[in-house]
mmCIF file of C-alpha atoms in Angstrom:
data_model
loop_
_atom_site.group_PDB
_atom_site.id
_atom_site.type_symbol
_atom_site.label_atom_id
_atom_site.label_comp_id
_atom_site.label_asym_id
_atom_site.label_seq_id
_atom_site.Cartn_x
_atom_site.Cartn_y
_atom_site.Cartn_z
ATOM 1 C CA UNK A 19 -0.781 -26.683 -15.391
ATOM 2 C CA UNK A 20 -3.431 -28.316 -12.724
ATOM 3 C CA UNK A 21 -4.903 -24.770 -11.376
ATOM 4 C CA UNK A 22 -7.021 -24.489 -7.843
ATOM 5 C CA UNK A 23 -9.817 -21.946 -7.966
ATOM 6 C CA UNK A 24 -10.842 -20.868 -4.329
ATOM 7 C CA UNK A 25 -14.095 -18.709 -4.524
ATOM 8 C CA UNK A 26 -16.975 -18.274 -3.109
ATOM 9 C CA UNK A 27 -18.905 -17.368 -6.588
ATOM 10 C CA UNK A 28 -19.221 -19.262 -8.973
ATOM 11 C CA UNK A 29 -19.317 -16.083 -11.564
ATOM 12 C CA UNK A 30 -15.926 -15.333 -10.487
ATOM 13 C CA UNK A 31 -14.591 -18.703 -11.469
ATOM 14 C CA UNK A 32 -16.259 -18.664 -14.539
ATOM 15 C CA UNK A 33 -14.144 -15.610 -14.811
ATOM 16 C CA UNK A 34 -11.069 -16.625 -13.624
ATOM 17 C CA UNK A 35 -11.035 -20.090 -15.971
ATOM 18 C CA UNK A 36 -11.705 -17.984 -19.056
ATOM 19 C CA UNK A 37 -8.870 -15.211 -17.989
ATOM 20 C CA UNK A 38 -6.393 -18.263 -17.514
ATOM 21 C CA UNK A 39 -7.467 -21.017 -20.419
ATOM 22 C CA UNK A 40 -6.928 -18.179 -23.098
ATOM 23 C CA UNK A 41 -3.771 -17.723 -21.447
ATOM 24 C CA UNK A 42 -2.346 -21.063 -20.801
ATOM 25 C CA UNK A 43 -4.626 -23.866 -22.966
ATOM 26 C CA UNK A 44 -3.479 -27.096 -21.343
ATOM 27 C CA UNK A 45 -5.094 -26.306 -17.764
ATOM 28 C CA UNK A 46 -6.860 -28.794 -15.612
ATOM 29 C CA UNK A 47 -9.133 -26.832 -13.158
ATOM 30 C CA UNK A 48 -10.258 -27.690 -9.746
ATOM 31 C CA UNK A 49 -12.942 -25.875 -8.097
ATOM 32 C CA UNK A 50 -13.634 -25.167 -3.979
ATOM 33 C CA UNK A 51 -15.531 -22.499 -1.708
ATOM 34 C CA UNK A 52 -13.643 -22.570 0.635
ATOM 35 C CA UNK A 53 -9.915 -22.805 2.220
ATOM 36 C CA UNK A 54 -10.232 -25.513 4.411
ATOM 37 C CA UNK A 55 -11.392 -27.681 1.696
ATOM 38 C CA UNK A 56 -8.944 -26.190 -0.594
ATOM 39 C CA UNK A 57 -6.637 -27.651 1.959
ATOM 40 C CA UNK A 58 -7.681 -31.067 2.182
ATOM 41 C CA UNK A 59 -7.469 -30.731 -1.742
ATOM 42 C CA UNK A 60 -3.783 -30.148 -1.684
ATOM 43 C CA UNK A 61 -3.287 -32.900 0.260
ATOM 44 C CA UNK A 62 -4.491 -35.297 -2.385
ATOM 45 C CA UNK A 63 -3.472 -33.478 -5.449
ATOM 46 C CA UNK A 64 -0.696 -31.664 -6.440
ATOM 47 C CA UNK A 65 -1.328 -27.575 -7.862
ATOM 48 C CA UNK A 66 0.975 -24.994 -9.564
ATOM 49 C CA UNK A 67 -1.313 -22.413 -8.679
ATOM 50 C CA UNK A 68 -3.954 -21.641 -6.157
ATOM 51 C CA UNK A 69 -6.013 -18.163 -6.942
ATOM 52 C CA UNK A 70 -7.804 -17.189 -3.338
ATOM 53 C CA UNK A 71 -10.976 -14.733 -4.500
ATOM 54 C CA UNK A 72 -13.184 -14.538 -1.334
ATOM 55 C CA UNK A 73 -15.624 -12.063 0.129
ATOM 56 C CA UNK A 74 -14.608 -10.584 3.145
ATOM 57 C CA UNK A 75 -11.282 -12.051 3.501
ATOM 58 C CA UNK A 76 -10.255 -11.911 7.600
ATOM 59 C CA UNK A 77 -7.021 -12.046 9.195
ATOM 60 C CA UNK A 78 -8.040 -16.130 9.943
ATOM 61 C CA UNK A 79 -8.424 -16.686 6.670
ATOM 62 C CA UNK A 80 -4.894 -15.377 6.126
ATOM 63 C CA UNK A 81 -3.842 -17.572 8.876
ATOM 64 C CA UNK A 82 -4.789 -20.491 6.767
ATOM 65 C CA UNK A 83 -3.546 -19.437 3.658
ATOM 66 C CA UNK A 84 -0.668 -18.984 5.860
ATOM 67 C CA UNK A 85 -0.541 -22.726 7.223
ATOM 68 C CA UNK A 86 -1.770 -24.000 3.595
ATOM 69 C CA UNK A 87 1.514 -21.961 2.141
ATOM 70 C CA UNK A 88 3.462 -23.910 4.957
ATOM 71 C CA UNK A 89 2.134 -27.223 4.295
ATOM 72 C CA UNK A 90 2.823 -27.329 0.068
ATOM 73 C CA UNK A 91 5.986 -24.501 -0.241
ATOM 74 C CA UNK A 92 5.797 -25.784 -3.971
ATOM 75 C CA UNK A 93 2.175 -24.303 -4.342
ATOM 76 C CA UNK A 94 2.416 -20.655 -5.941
ATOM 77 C CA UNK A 95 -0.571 -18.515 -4.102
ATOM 78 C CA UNK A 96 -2.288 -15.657 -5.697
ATOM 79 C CA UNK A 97 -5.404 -13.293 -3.417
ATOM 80 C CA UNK A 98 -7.333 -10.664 -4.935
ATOM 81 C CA UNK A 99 -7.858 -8.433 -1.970
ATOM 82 C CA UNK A 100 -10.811 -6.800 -3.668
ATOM 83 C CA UNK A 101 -10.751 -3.288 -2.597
ATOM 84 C CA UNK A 102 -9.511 -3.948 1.261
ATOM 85 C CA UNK A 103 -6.006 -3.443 1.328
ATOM 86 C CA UNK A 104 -5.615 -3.360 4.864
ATOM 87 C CA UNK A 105 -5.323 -6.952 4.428
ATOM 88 C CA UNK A 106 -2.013 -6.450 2.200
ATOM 89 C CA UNK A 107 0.727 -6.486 4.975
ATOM 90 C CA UNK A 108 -0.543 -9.700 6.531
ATOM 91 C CA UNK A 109 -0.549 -11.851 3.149
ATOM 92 C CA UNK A 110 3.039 -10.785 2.322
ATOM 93 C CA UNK A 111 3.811 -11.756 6.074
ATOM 94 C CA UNK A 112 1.499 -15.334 4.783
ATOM 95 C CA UNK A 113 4.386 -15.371 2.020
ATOM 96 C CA UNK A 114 1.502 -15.176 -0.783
ATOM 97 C CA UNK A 115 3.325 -15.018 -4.577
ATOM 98 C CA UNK A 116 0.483 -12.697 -6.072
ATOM 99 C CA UNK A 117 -1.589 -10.055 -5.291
ATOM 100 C CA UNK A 118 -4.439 -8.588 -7.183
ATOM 101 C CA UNK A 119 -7.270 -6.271 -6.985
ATOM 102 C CA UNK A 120 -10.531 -6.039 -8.324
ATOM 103 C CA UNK A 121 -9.684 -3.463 -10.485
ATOM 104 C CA UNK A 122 -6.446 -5.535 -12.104
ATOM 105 C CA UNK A 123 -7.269 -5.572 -15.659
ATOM 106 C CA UNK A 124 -6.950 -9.017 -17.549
ATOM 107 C CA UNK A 125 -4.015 -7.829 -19.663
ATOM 108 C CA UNK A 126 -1.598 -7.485 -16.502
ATOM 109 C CA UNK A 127 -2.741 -10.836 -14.852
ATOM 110 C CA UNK A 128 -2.306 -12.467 -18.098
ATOM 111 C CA UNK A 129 1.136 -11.018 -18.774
ATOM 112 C CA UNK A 130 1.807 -12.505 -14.694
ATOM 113 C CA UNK A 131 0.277 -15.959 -15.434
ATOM 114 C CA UNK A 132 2.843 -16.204 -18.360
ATOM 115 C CA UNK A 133 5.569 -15.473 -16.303
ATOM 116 C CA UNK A 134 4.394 -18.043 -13.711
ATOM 117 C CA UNK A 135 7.215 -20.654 -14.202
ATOM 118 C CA UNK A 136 9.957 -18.384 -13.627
ATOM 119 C CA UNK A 137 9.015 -17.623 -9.637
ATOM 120 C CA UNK A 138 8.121 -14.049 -10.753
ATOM 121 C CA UNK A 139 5.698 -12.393 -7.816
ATOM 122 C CA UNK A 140 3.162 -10.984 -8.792
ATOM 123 C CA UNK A 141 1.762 -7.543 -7.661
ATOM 124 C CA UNK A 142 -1.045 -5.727 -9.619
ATOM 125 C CA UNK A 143 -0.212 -1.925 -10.539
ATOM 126 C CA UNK A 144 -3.207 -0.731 -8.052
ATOM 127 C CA UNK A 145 -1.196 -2.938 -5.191
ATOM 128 C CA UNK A 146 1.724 -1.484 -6.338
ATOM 129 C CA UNK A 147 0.727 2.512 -5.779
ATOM 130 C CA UNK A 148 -1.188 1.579 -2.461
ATOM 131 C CA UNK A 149 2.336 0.394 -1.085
ATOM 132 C CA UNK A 150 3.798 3.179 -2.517
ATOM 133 C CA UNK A 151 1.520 5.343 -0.781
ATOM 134 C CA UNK A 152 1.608 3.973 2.311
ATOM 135 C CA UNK A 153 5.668 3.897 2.185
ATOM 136 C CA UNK A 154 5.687 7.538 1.580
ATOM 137 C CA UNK A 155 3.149 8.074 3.981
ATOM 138 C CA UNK A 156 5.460 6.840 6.919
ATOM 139 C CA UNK A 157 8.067 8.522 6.090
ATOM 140 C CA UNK A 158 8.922 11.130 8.707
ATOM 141 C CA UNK A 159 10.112 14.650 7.532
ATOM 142 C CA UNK A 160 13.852 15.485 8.552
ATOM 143 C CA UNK A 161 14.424 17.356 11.538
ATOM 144 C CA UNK A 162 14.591 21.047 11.373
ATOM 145 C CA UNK A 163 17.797 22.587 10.327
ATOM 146 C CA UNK A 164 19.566 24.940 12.626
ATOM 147 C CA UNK A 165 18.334 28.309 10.367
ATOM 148 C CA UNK A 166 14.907 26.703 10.120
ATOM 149 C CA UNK A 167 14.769 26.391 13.812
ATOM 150 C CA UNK A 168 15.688 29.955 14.255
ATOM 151 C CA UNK A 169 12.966 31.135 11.822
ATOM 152 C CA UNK A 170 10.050 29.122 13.399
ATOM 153 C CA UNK A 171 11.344 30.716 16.591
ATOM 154 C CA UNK A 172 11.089 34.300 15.223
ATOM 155 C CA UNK A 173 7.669 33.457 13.824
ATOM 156 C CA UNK A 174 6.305 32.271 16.812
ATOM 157 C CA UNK A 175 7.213 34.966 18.295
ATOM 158 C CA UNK A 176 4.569 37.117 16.113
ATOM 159 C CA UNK A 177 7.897 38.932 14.053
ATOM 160 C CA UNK A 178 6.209 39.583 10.550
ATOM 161 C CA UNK A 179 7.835 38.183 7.365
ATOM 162 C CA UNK A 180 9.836 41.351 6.522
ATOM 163 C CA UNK A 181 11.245 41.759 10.171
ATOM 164 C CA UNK A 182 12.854 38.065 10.095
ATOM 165 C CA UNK A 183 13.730 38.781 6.406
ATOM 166 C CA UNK A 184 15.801 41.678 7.273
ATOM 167 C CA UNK A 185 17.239 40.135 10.952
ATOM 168 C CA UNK A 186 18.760 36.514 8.849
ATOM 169 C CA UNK A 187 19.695 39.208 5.707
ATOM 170 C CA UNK A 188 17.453 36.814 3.353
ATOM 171 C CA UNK A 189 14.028 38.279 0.798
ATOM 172 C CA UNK A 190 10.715 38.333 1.991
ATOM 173 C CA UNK A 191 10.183 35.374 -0.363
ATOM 174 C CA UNK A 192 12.641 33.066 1.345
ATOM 175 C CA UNK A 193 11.465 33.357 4.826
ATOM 176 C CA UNK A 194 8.134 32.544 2.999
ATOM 177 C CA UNK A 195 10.107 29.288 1.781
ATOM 178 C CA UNK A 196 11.573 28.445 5.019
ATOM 179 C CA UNK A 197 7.838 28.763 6.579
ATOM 180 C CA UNK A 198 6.337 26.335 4.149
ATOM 181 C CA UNK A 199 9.200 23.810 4.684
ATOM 182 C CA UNK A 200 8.786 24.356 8.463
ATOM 183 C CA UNK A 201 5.208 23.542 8.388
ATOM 184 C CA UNK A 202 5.697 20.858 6.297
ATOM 185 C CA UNK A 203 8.233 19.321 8.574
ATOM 186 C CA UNK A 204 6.048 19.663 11.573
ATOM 187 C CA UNK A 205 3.008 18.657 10.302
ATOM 188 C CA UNK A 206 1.340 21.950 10.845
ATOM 189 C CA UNK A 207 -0.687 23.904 8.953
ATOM 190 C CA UNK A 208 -1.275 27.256 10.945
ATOM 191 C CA UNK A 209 0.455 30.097 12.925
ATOM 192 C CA UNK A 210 -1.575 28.649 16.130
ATOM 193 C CA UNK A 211 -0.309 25.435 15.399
ATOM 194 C CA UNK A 212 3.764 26.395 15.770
ATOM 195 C CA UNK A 213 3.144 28.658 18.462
ATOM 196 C CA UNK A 214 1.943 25.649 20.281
ATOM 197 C CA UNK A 215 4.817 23.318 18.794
ATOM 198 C CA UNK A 216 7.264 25.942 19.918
ATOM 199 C CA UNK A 217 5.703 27.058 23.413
ATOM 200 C CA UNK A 218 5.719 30.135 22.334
ATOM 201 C CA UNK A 219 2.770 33.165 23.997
ATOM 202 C CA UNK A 220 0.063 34.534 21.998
ATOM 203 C CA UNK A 221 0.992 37.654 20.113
ATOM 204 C CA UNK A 222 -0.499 40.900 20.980
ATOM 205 C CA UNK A 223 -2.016 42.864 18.651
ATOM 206 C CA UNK A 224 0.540 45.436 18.670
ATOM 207 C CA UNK A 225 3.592 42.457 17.509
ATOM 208 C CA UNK A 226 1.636 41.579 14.515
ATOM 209 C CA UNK A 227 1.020 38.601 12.345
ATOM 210 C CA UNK A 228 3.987 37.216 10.227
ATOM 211 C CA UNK A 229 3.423 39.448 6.733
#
């Protein structure tokens, strides 16, 4: 397998190359700084894999990855993002077959170097619960249900946690319940807060905080 090492430290492809020869022995290296050499490489030779491993990677570098990608669809492309995963959306928009961090530990890329033949894509557990986090994260809440709606009503209005409890004919405890899922929901995380949410006025001292 004729492999293209794109860093910009020589430590790190001393790194890679050891990572990938005790991995796959017959390996002819090729070595480049940069990806607009890498580029002109790939127009003279032909690679199986091209492992990207640069400093402050930019959205123009990803551009040329990008164009490089377009240019030899044959080429499999692996980037080790390092620790800025900001960058992650963009490269799998660039159509990149790997991902990696620098916290991917050399039994996982090994096991996705072995399976590089078969197409597989490869995405580094740390990648993996970063996307997972941010998939969750963007995930809106449901809208309120019609008894949840009439409970942050009654609490806004200053009624305490007994008062709605006996008015809907549920425990203490539930109303509690419905309040955490109605904060939840709204993305609140104080009395103030829903009051605001549901225009509702200041209570007086006399009405009481929920209990």
């Amino acid at each position: 397998m004729k492999v293209l090492l794109i860093a910009d430290s020589p430590l790190i492809n001393a790194g890679l190359r050891s990572v990938i020869r005790d991995t796959i022995h017959t390996t002819y290296f090729s070595e480049t700084a940069s990806l607009i050499e890498a580029s002109e490489l790939c127009h003279r030779e032909t690679f199986q894999l091209a492992i990207v491993d640069i400093r402050n990677l930019s959205i123009p570098d990803i551009s040329m990855i990008a164009s490089l990608k377009e240019a030899v669809p044959e080429l499999t492309i692996w980037v080790n993002l390092r620790t800025d995963f900001t960058l992650l959306r963009s490269l799998l928009k660039a159509r990149v077959h790997g991902v990696f961090s620098s916290k991917s530990s050399t039994s996982e890329f090994e096991r996705a170097l072995r399976k590089i033949n078969a197409g597989t894509t490869f995405v580094s557990d740390e990648i993996q619960e970063q996307m997972v986090s941010a998939v969750i994260g963007n995930i809106p809440w449901p809208a309120l249900t019609e008894r949840q709606e009439h409970v942050a009503d009654l609490l806004a209005a200053g009624m305490s946690r007994h008062g709605i409890a006996e008015q809907i004919g549920v425990k203490p405890s539930t109303v509690s319940h419905y309040r955490k899922i109605i904060f939840k929901k709204l993305g609140i995380a104080s009395m103030k807060e829903l009051r605001q949410k549901r225009g509702a006025i200041e209570p007086t001292a006399k009405s009481g905080l929920p209990g």
